[in-house]
Each structure stands twice: as C-alpha cells, then as structure tokens.
mmCIF file of N, CA and C in Angstrom:
data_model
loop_
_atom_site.group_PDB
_atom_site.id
_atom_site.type_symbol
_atom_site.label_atom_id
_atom_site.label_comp_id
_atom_site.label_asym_id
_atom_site.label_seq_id
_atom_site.Cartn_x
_atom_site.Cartn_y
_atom_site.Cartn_z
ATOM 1 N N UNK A 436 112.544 74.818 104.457
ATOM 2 C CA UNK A 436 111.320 75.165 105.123
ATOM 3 C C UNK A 436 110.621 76.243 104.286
ATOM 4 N N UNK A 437 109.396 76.202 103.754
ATOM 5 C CA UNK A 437 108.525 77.430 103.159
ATOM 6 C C UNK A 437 107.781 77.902 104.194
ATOM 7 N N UNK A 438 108.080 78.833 104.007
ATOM 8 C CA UNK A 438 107.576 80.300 104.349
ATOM 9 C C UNK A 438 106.270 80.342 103.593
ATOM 10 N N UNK A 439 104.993 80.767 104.306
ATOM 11 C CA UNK A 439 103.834 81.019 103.816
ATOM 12 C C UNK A 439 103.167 82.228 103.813
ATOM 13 N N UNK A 440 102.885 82.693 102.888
ATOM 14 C CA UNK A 440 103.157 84.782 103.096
ATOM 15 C C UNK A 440 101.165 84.819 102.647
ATOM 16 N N UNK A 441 100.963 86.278 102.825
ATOM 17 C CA UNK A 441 99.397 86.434 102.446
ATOM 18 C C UNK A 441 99.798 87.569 101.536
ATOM 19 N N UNK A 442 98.871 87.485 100.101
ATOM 20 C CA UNK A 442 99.154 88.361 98.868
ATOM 21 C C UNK A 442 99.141 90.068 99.981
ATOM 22 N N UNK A 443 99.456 90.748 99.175
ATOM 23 C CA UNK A 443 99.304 92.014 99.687
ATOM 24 C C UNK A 443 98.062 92.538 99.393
ATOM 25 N N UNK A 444 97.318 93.393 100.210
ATOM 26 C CA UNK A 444 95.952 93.875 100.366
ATOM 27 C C UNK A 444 95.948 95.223 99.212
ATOM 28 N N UNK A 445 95.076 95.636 98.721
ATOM 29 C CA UNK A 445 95.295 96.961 98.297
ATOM 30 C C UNK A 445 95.007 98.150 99.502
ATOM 31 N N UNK A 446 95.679 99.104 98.989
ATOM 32 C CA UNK A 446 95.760 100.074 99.955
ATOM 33 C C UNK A 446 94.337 100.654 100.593
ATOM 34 N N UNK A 447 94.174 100.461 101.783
ATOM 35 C CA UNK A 447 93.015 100.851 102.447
ATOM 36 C C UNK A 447 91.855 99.290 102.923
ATOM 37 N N UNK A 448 92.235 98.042 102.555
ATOM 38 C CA UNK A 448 91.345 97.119 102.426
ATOM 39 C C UNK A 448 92.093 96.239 103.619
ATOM 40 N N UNK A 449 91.204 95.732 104.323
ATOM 41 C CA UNK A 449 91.701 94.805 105.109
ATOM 42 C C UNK A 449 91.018 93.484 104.890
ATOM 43 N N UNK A 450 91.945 92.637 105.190
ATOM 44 C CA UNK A 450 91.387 91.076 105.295
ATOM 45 C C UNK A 450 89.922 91.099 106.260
ATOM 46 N N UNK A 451 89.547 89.859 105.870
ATOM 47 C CA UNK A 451 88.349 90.223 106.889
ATOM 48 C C UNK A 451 88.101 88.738 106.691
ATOM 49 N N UNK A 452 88.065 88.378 108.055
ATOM 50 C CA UNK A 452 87.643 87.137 108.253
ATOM 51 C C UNK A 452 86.251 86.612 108.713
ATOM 52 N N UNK A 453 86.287 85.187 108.301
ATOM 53 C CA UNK A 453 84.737 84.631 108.335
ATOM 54 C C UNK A 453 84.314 84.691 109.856
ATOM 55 N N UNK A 454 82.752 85.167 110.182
ATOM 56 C CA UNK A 454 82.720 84.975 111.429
ATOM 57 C C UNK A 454 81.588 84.075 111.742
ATOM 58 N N UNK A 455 82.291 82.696 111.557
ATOM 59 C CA UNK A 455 81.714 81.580 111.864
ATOM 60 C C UNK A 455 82.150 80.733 113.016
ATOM 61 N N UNK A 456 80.862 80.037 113.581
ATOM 62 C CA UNK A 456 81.674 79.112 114.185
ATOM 63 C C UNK A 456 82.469 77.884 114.013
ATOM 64 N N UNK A 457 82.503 76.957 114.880
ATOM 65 C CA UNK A 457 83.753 75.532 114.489
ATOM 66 C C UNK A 457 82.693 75.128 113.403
ATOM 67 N N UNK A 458 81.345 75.134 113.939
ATOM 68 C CA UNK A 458 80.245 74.048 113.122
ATOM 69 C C UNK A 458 80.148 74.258 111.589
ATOM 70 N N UNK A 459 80.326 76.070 111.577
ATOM 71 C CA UNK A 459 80.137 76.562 110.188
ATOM 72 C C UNK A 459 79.299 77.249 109.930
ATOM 73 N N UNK A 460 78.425 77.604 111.479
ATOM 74 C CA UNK A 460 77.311 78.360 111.363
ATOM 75 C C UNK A 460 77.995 79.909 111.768
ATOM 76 N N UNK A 461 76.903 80.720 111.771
ATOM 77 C CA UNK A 461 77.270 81.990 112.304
ATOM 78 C C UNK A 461 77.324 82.153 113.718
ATOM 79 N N UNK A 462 78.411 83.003 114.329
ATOM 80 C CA UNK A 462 78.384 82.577 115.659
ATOM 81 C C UNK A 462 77.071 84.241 115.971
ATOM 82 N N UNK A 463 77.042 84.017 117.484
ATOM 83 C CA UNK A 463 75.522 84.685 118.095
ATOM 84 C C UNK A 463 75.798 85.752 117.870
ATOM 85 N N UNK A 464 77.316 86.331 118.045
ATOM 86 C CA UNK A 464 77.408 87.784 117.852
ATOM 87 C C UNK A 464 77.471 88.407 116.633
ATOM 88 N N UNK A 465 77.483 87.568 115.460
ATOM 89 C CA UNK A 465 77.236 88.335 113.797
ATOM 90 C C UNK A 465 75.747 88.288 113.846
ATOM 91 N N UNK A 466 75.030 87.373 114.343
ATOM 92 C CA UNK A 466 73.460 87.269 114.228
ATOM 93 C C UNK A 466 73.018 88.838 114.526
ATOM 94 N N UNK A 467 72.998 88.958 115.552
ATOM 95 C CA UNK A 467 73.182 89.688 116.830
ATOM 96 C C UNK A 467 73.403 91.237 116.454
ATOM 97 N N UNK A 468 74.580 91.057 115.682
ATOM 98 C CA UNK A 468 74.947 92.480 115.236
ATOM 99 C C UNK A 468 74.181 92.717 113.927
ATOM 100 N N UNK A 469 73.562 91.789 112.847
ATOM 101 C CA UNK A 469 72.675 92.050 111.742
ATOM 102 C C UNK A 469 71.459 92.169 111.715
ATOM 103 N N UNK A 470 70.997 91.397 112.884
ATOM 104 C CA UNK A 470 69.761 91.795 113.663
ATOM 105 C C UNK A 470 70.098 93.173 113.515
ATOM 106 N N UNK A 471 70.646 93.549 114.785
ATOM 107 C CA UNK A 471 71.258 95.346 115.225
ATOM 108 C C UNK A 471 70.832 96.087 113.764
ATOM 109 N N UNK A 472 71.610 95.977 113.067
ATOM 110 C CA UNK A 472 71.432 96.694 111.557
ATOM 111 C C UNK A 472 70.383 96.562 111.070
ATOM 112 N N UNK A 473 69.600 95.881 111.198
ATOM 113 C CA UNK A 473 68.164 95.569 110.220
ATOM 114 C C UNK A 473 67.286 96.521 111.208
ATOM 115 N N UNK A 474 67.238 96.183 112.674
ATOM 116 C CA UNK A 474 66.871 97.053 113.626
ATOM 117 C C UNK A 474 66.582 98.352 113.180
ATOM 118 N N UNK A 475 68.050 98.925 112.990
ATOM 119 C CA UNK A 475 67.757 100.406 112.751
ATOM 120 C C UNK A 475 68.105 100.621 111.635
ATOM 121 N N UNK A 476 67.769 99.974 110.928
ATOM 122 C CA UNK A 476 67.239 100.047 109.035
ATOM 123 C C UNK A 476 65.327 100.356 108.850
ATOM 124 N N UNK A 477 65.118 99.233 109.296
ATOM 125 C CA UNK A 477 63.551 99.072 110.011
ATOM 126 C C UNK A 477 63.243 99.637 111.354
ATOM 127 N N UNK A 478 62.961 100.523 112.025
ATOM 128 C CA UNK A 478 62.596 100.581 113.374
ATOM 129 C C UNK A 478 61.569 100.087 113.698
ATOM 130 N N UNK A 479 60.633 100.711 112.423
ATOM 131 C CA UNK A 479 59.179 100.241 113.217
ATOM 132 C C UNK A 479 58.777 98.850 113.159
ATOM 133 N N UNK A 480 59.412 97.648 112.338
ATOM 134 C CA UNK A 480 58.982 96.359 112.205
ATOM 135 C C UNK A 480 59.371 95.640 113.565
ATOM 136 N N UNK A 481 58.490 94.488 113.558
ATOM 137 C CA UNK A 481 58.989 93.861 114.807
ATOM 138 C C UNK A 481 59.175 92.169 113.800
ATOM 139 N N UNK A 482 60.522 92.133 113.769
ATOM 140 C CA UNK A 482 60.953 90.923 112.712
ATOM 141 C C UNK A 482 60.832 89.715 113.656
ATOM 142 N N UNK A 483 61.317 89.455 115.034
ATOM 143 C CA UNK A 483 61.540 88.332 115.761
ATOM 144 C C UNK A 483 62.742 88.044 115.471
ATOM 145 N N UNK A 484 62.946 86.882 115.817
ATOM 146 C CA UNK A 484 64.400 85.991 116.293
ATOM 147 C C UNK A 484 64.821 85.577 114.990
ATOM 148 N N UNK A 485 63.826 84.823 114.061
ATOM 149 C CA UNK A 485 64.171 84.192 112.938
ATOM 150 C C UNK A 485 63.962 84.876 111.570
ATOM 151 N N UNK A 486 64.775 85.101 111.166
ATOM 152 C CA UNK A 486 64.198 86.115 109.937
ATOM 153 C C UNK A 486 63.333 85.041 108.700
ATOM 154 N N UNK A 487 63.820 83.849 108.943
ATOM 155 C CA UNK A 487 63.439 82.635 107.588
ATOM 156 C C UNK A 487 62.104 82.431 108.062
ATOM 157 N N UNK A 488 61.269 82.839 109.551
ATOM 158 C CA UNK A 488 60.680 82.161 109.584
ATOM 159 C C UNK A 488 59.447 83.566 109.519
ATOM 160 N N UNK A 489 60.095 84.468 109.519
ATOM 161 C CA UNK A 489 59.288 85.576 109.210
ATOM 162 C C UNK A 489 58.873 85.882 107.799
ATOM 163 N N UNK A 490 60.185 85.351 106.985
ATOM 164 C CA UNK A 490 59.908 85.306 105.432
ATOM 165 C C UNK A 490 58.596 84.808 104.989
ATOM 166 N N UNK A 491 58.652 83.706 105.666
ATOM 167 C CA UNK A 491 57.495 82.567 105.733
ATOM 168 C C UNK A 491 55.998 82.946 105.808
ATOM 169 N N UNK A 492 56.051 83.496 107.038
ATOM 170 C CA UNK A 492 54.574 84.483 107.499
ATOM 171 C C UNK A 492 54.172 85.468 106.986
ATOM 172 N N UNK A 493 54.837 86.446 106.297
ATOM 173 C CA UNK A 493 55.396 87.690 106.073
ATOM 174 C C UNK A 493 53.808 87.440 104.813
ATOM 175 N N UNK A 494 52.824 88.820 104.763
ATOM 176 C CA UNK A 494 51.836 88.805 103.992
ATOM 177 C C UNK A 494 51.847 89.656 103.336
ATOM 178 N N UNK A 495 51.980 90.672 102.007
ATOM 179 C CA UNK A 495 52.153 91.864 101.552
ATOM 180 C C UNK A 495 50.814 92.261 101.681
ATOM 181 N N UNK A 496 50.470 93.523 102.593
ATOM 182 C CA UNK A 496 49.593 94.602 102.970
ATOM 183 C C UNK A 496 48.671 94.841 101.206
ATOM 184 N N UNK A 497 47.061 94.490 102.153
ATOM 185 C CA UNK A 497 46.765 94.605 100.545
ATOM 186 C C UNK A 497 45.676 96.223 100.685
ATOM 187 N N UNK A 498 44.929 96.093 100.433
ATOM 188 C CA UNK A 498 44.414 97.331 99.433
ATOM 189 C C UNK A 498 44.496 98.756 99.238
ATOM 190 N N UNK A 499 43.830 100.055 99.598
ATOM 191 C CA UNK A 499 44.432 101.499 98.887
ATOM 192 C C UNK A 499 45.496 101.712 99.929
ATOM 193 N N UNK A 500 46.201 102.865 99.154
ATOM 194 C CA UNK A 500 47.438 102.746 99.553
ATOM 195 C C UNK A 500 48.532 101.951 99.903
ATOM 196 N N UNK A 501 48.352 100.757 99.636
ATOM 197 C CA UNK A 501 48.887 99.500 99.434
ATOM 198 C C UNK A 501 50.690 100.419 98.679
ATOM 199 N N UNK A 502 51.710 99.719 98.812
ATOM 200 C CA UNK A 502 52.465 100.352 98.150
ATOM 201 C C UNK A 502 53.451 98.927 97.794
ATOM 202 N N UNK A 503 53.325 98.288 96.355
ATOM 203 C CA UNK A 503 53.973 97.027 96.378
ATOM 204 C C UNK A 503 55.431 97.192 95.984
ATOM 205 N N UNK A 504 55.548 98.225 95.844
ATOM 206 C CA UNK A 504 57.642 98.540 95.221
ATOM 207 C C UNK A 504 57.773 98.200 96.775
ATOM 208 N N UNK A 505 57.668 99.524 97.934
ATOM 209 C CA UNK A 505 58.106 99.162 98.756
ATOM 210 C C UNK A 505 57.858 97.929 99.348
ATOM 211 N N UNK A 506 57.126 97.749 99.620
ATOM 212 C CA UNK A 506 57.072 96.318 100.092
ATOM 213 C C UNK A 506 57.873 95.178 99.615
ATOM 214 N N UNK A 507 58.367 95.084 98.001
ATOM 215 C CA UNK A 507 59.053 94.575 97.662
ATOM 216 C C UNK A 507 60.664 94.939 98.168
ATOM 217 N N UNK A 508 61.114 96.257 98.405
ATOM 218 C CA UNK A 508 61.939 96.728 98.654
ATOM 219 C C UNK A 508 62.172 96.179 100.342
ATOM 220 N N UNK A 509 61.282 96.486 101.316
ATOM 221 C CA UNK A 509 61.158 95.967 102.230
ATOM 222 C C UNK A 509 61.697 94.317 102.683
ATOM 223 N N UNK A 510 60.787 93.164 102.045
ATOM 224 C CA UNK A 510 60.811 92.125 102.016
ATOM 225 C C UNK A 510 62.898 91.748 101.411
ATOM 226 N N UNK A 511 63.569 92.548 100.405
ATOM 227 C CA UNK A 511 64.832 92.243 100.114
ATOM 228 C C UNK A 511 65.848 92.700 100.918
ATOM 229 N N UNK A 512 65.436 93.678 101.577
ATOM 230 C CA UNK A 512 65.884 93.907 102.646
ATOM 231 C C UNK A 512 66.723 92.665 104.047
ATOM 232 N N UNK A 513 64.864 92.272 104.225
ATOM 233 C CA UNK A 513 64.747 91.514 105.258
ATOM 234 C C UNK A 513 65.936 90.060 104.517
ATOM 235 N N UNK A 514 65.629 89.452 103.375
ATOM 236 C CA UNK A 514 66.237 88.588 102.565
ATOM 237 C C UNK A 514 67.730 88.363 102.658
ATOM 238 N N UNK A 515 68.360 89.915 102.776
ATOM 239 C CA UNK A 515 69.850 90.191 102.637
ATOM 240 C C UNK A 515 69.923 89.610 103.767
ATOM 241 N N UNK A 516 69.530 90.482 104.688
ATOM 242 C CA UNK A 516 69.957 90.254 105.879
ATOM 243 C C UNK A 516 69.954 88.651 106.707
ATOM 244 N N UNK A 517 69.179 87.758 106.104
ATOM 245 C CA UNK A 517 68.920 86.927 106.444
ATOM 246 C C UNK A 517 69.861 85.864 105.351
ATOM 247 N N UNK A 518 70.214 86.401 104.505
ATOM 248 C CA UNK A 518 71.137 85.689 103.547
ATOM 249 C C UNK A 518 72.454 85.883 104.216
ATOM 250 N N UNK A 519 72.723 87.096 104.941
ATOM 251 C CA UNK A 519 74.658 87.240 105.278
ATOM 252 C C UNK A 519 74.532 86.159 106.285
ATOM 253 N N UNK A 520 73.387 86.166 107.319
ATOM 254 C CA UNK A 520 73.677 85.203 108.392
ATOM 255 C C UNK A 520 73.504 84.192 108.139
ATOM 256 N N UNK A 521 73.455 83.661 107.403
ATOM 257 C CA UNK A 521 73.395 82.295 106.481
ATOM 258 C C UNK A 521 74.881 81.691 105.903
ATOM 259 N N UNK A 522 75.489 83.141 105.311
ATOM 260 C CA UNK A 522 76.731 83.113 104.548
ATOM 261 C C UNK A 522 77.839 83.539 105.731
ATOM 262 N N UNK A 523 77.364 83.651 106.969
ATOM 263 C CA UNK A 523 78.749 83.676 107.956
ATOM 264 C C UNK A 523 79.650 85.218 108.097
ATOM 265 N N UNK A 524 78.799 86.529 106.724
ATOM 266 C CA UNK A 524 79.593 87.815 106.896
ATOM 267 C C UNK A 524 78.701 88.481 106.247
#
C-alpha cells in the first residue's frame, strides 16, 4: 500500500488552497471578499457587481488636471482584482 505524503512547506508558509467551486468558478465568498478589498483600496469608487463589465465602461477622466499615471494605476488595480476572481485565489 503507498502512502501519499505532501512535500514539506517552508517554515512559516502554509498550503493554501484553491477557492473554487465544483464548476471551477470562484465560489461567492472569494468574490465577495475581493470585492471587500478593492472596497477599501478604493472607497470612493462605486465599481458594481461586475468588475469586467466596468472595465468595459470605464472612460479615463479627460482634461486639466486630468492625471493619466493614476488613472492608469487605478484601472490595474481594478484588473488584478478582477483577474484573482477569475483565477479562483
């Protein structure tokens, strides 16, 4: 009979498992909780439910004082966040 062992972690690191569902999607409560984080990353934006679909709409603010780093900075933000819940962590 083999015995099936898991490599050893380095010290301080834990396994961390996918938090997906059966389907393969993300289940509501990683959404949910990255929402949460983007939340209070951004306070003042109001993103909605779908971040892909905000990508979509999403217009970079144009003339003085216009500031396009941030905005760029902004927009990768929103991207990450909308990329982990995509990728399940």
């Amino acid at each position: 009979m083999a015995v099936r062992t898991r490599k050893p972690a380095l010290p301080g690191l834990r396994y961390r498992r996918r938090k997906n569902g059966p389907d393969g999607t993300a289940t509501d409560l990683f959404v949910a909780r990255v929402h949460a984080e983007l939340a209070e990353e951004l306070p003042d934006e109001d993103l909605g439910e779908d971040l892909a679909d905000f990508l979509e709409r999403y217009e970079p603010a144009d003339g003085p004082g216009a500031d396009a780093e941030a905005d760029e900075e902004f927009l990768e933000t929103v991207r990450e966040a909308h990329h982990r819940i995509a990728r399940g962590y």
